[in-house]
Amino acid sequence: MALTSRKRAFIAALREGASNRDAAVAAGYSEKTASAAGSRLVKDKDVAAELMKLRALGLMPPDVKGDVKADVKAGPAAKSSKQTDESAASPRTADDPADPEPADFDLMKVLLHRDPKDYLLSVMNDL
């Protein structure tokens, strides 16, 4: 069976950090049966395949049982109004980059150390 609109909404909520139960509620399942529905949906072969694909592509964190974001529970209408408020309240500055740059990795610095512990100590102490 293919991914239905509810299954797609469930996957989208999981990508945003919701728990299985909260993702089921966001997908339109009843609050009373959301826990069972979330458990059932995670085990569904189509949903499991889509989640595995998203994890392999790096579009979803490997562990999604972390803290549930408040905007996932609020729904899409509250999220869009929250985004417009944030964009108006905090303009970007030159010191605040959109995406942080990855840390530099210098292979020559690694090769200078024979002991991995010495290398890790030098990295930790910014030497």
PDB file of C-alpha atoms in Angstrom:
ATOM      1  CA  MET A   1       0.000   0.000   0.000  1.00  0.00           C
ATOM      2  CA  ALA A   2       1.255   3.510  -0.766  1.00  0.00           C
ATOM      3  CA  LEU A   3       1.818   6.410   1.586  1.00  0.00           C
ATOM      4  CA  THR A   4      -1.495   8.075   2.369  1.00  0.00           C
ATOM      5  CA  SER A   5      -1.856  11.730   3.286  1.00  0.00           C
ATOM      6  CA  ARG A   6      -2.078  10.787   6.971  1.00  0.00           C
ATOM      7  CA  LYS A   7       1.107   8.724   6.735  1.00  0.00           C
ATOM      8  CA  ARG A   8       2.877  11.606   4.993  1.00  0.00           C
ATOM      9  CA  ALA A   9       1.702  14.023   7.710  1.00  0.00           C
ATOM     10  CA  PHE A  10       2.932  11.555  10.345  1.00  0.00           C
ATOM     11  CA  ILE A  11       6.368  11.388   8.682  1.00  0.00           C
ATOM     12  CA  ALA A  12       6.527  15.186   8.384  1.00  0.00           C
ATOM     13  CA  ALA A  13       5.785  15.582  12.099  1.00  0.00           C
ATOM     14  CA  LEU A  14       8.460  13.017  12.969  1.00  0.00           C
ATOM     15  CA  ARG A  15      10.973  14.957  10.855  1.00  0.00           C
ATOM     16  CA  GLU A  16      10.208  18.047  12.937  1.00  0.00           C
ATOM     17  CA  GLY A  17      11.020  16.185  16.148  1.00  0.00           C
ATOM     18  CA  ALA A  18       7.664  14.960  17.418  1.00  0.00           C
ATOM     19  CA  SER A  19       7.210  11.732  19.331  1.00  0.00           C
ATOM     20  CA  ASN A  20       5.212   8.925  17.739  1.00  0.00           C
ATOM     21  CA  ARG A  21       2.115   9.915  19.712  1.00  0.00           C
ATOM     22  CA  ASP A  22       2.378  13.624  18.924  1.00  0.00           C
ATOM     23  CA  ALA A  23       3.070  12.885  15.266  1.00  0.00           C
ATOM     24  CA  ALA A  24      -0.077  10.745  15.129  1.00  0.00           C
ATOM     25  CA  VAL A  25      -2.107  13.599  16.631  1.00  0.00           C
ATOM     26  CA  ALA A  26      -0.570  15.997  14.095  1.00  0.00           C
ATOM     27  CA  ALA A  27      -1.536  13.561  11.333  1.00  0.00           C
ATOM     28  CA  GLY A  28      -5.170  13.714  12.398  1.00  0.00           C
ATOM     29  CA  TYR A  29      -5.591  10.672  14.629  1.00  0.00           C
ATOM     30  CA  SER A  30      -7.693  10.869  17.788  1.00  0.00           C
ATOM     31  CA  GLU A  31      -5.915  11.845  21.009  1.00  0.00           C
ATOM     32  CA  LYS A  32      -7.343   8.726  22.663  1.00  0.00           C
ATOM     33  CA  THR A  33      -5.841   6.341  20.118  1.00  0.00           C
ATOM     34  CA  ALA A  34      -2.795   8.395  19.111  1.00  0.00           C
ATOM     35  CA  SER A  35      -0.308   6.315  21.093  1.00  0.00           C
ATOM     36  CA  ALA A  36      -1.429   3.061  19.482  1.00  0.00           C
ATOM     37  CA  ALA A  37      -1.707   4.696  16.065  1.00  0.00           C
ATOM     38  CA  GLY A  38       1.813   6.122  16.340  1.00  0.00           C
ATOM     39  CA  SER A  39       3.209   2.743  17.311  1.00  0.00           C
ATOM     40  CA  ARG A  40       1.337   1.065  14.472  1.00  0.00           C
ATOM     41  CA  LEU A  41       2.424   3.665  11.906  1.00  0.00           C
ATOM     42  CA  VAL A  42       6.115   3.388  12.804  1.00  0.00           C
ATOM     43  CA  LYS A  43       5.905  -0.367  12.177  1.00  0.00           C
ATOM     44  CA  ASP A  44       4.077   0.082   8.847  1.00  0.00           C
ATOM     45  CA  LYS A  45       6.358  -1.147   6.055  1.00  0.00           C
ATOM     46  CA  ASP A  46       5.848   1.905   3.816  1.00  0.00           C
ATOM     47  CA  VAL A  47       6.384   4.392   6.645  1.00  0.00           C
ATOM     48  CA  ALA A  48       9.408   2.452   7.919  1.00  0.00           C
ATOM     49  CA  ALA A  49      10.925   2.437   4.425  1.00  0.00           C
ATOM     50  CA  GLU A  50      10.375   6.191   4.040  1.00  0.00           C
ATOM     51  CA  LEU A  51      11.869   6.897   7.481  1.00  0.00           C
ATOM     52  CA  MET A  52      14.895   4.736   6.688  1.00  0.00           C
ATOM     53  CA  LYS A  53      15.347   6.559   3.378  1.00  0.00           C
ATOM     54  CA  LEU A  54      15.166   9.958   5.105  1.00  0.00           C
ATOM     55  CA  ARG A  55      17.691   8.873   7.736  1.00  0.00           C
ATOM     56  CA  ALA A  56      20.051   7.584   5.035  1.00  0.00           C
ATOM     57  CA  LEU A  57      19.836  10.919   3.223  1.00  0.00           C
ATOM     58  CA  GLY A  58      20.508  12.779   6.462  1.00  0.00           C
ATOM     59  CA  LEU A  59      17.160  14.563   6.353  1.00  0.00           C
ATOM     60  CA  MET A  60      16.065  13.125   9.663  1.00  0.00           C
ATOM     61  CA  PRO A  61      17.959  12.674  12.899  1.00  0.00           C
ATOM     62  CA  PRO A  62      18.652   9.052  13.844  1.00  0.00           C
ATOM     63  CA  ASP A  63      16.904   9.436  17.207  1.00  0.00           C
ATOM     64  CA  VAL A  64      13.625  11.301  17.036  1.00  0.00           C
ATOM     65  CA  LYS A  65      12.542  10.630  20.612  1.00  0.00           C
ATOM     66  CA  GLY A  66      14.064  13.887  21.835  1.00  0.00           C
ATOM     67  CA  ASP A  67      12.191  16.928  23.023  1.00  0.00           C
ATOM     68  CA  VAL A  68       9.039  17.680  21.099  1.00  0.00           C
ATOM     69  CA  LYS A  69       9.095  21.098  19.536  1.00  0.00           C
ATOM     70  CA  ALA A  70       6.186  23.285  20.541  1.00  0.00           C
ATOM     71  CA  ASP A  71       5.367  24.247  16.957  1.00  0.00           C
ATOM     72  CA  VAL A  72       4.787  20.592  16.009  1.00  0.00           C
ATOM     73  CA  LYS A  73       2.003  20.308  18.567  1.00  0.00           C
ATOM     74  CA  ALA A  74       0.564  23.701  17.599  1.00  0.00           C
ATOM     75  CA  GLY A  75      -0.103  22.706  13.991  1.00  0.00           C
ATOM     76  CA  PRO A  76       0.661  24.334  10.647  1.00  0.00           C
ATOM     77  CA  ALA A  77      -1.430  27.515  11.158  1.00  0.00           C
ATOM     78  CA  ALA A  78       0.367  28.509  14.345  1.00  0.00           C
ATOM     79  CA  LYS A  79       3.723  27.634  12.800  1.00  0.00           C
ATOM     80  CA  SER A  80       3.290  29.984   9.833  1.00  0.00           C
ATOM     81  CA  SER A  81       2.257  32.894  12.062  1.00  0.00           C
ATOM     82  CA  LYS A  82       5.187  32.164  14.405  1.00  0.00           C
ATOM     83  CA  GLN A  83       7.633  32.238  11.487  1.00  0.00           C
ATOM     84  CA  THR A  84       6.390  35.644  10.339  1.00  0.00           C
ATOM     85  CA  ASP A  85       6.697  37.006  13.892  1.00  0.00           C
ATOM     86  CA  GLU A  86      10.266  35.719  14.214  1.00  0.00           C
ATOM     87  CA  SER A  87      11.337  37.142  10.861  1.00  0.00           C
ATOM     88  CA  ALA A  88       9.966  40.579  11.756  1.00  0.00           C
ATOM     89  CA  ALA A  89      11.364  40.552  15.301  1.00  0.00           C
ATOM     90  CA  SER A  90      14.956  39.500  14.621  1.00  0.00           C
ATOM     91  CA  PRO A  91      16.582  40.800  11.436  1.00  0.00           C
ATOM     92  CA  ARG A  92      19.777  39.035  10.386  1.00  0.00           C
ATOM     93  CA  THR A  93      23.090  40.730  10.905  1.00  0.00           C
ATOM     94  CA  ALA A  94      26.452  40.172   9.265  1.00  0.00           C
ATOM     95  CA  ASP A  95      27.723  38.437  12.422  1.00  0.00           C
ATOM     96  CA  ASP A  96      24.819  35.963  12.424  1.00  0.00           C
ATOM     97  CA  PRO A  97      25.334  33.604   9.456  1.00  0.00           C
ATOM     98  CA  ALA A  98      22.372  31.657   8.111  1.00  0.00           C
ATOM     99  CA  ASP A  99      24.185  28.325   8.338  1.00  0.00           C
ATOM    100  CA  PRO A 100      27.187  27.765  10.571  1.00  0.00           C
ATOM    101  CA  GLU A 101      30.282  26.667   8.710  1.00  0.00           C
ATOM    102  CA  PRO A 102      31.747  23.242   9.459  1.00  0.00           C
ATOM    103  CA  ALA A 103      34.868  23.060  11.582  1.00  0.00           C
ATOM    104  CA  ASP A 104      38.178  22.953   9.732  1.00  0.00           C
ATOM    105  CA  PHE A 105      40.039  19.672   9.555  1.00  0.00           C
ATOM    106  CA  ASP A 106      43.744  19.738   8.816  1.00  0.00           C
ATOM    107  CA  LEU A 107      45.160  16.311   8.026  1.00  0.00           C
ATOM    108  CA  MET A 108      48.731  17.510   8.522  1.00  0.00           C
ATOM    109  CA  LYS A 109      47.984  18.432  12.138  1.00  0.00           C
ATOM    110  CA  VAL A 110      46.609  14.952  12.702  1.00  0.00           C
ATOM    111  CA  LEU A 111      49.662  13.296  11.197  1.00  0.00           C
ATOM    112  CA  LEU A 112      52.011  15.284  13.459  1.00  0.00           C
ATOM    113  CA  HIS A 113      50.743  13.333  16.475  1.00  0.00           C
ATOM    114  CA  ARG A 114      51.624   9.692  17.014  1.00  0.00           C
ATOM    115  CA  ASP A 115      49.343   9.243  20.001  1.00  0.00           C
ATOM    116  CA  PRO A 116      45.604   9.826  19.432  1.00  0.00           C
ATOM    117  CA  LYS A 117      45.265  11.086  22.983  1.00  0.00           C
ATOM    118  CA  ASP A 118      47.846  13.806  22.323  1.00  0.00           C
ATOM    119  CA  TYR A 119      45.958  14.839  19.202  1.00  0.00           C
ATOM    120  CA  LEU A 120      42.644  15.007  21.050  1.00  0.00           C
ATOM    121  CA  LEU A 121      44.228  17.054  23.831  1.00  0.00           C
ATOM    122  CA  SER A 122      45.629  19.511  21.307  1.00  0.00           C
ATOM    123  CA  VAL A 123      42.254  19.827  19.583  1.00  0.00           C
ATOM    124  CA  MET A 124      40.490  20.285  22.886  1.00  0.00           C
ATOM    125  CA  ASN A 125      42.927  23.001  23.953  1.00  0.00           C
ATOM    126  CA  ASP A 126      42.944  24.678  20.509  1.00  0.00           C
ATOM    127  CA  LEU A 127      46.686  24.250  20.014  1.00  0.00           C
TER     128      LEU A 127
END
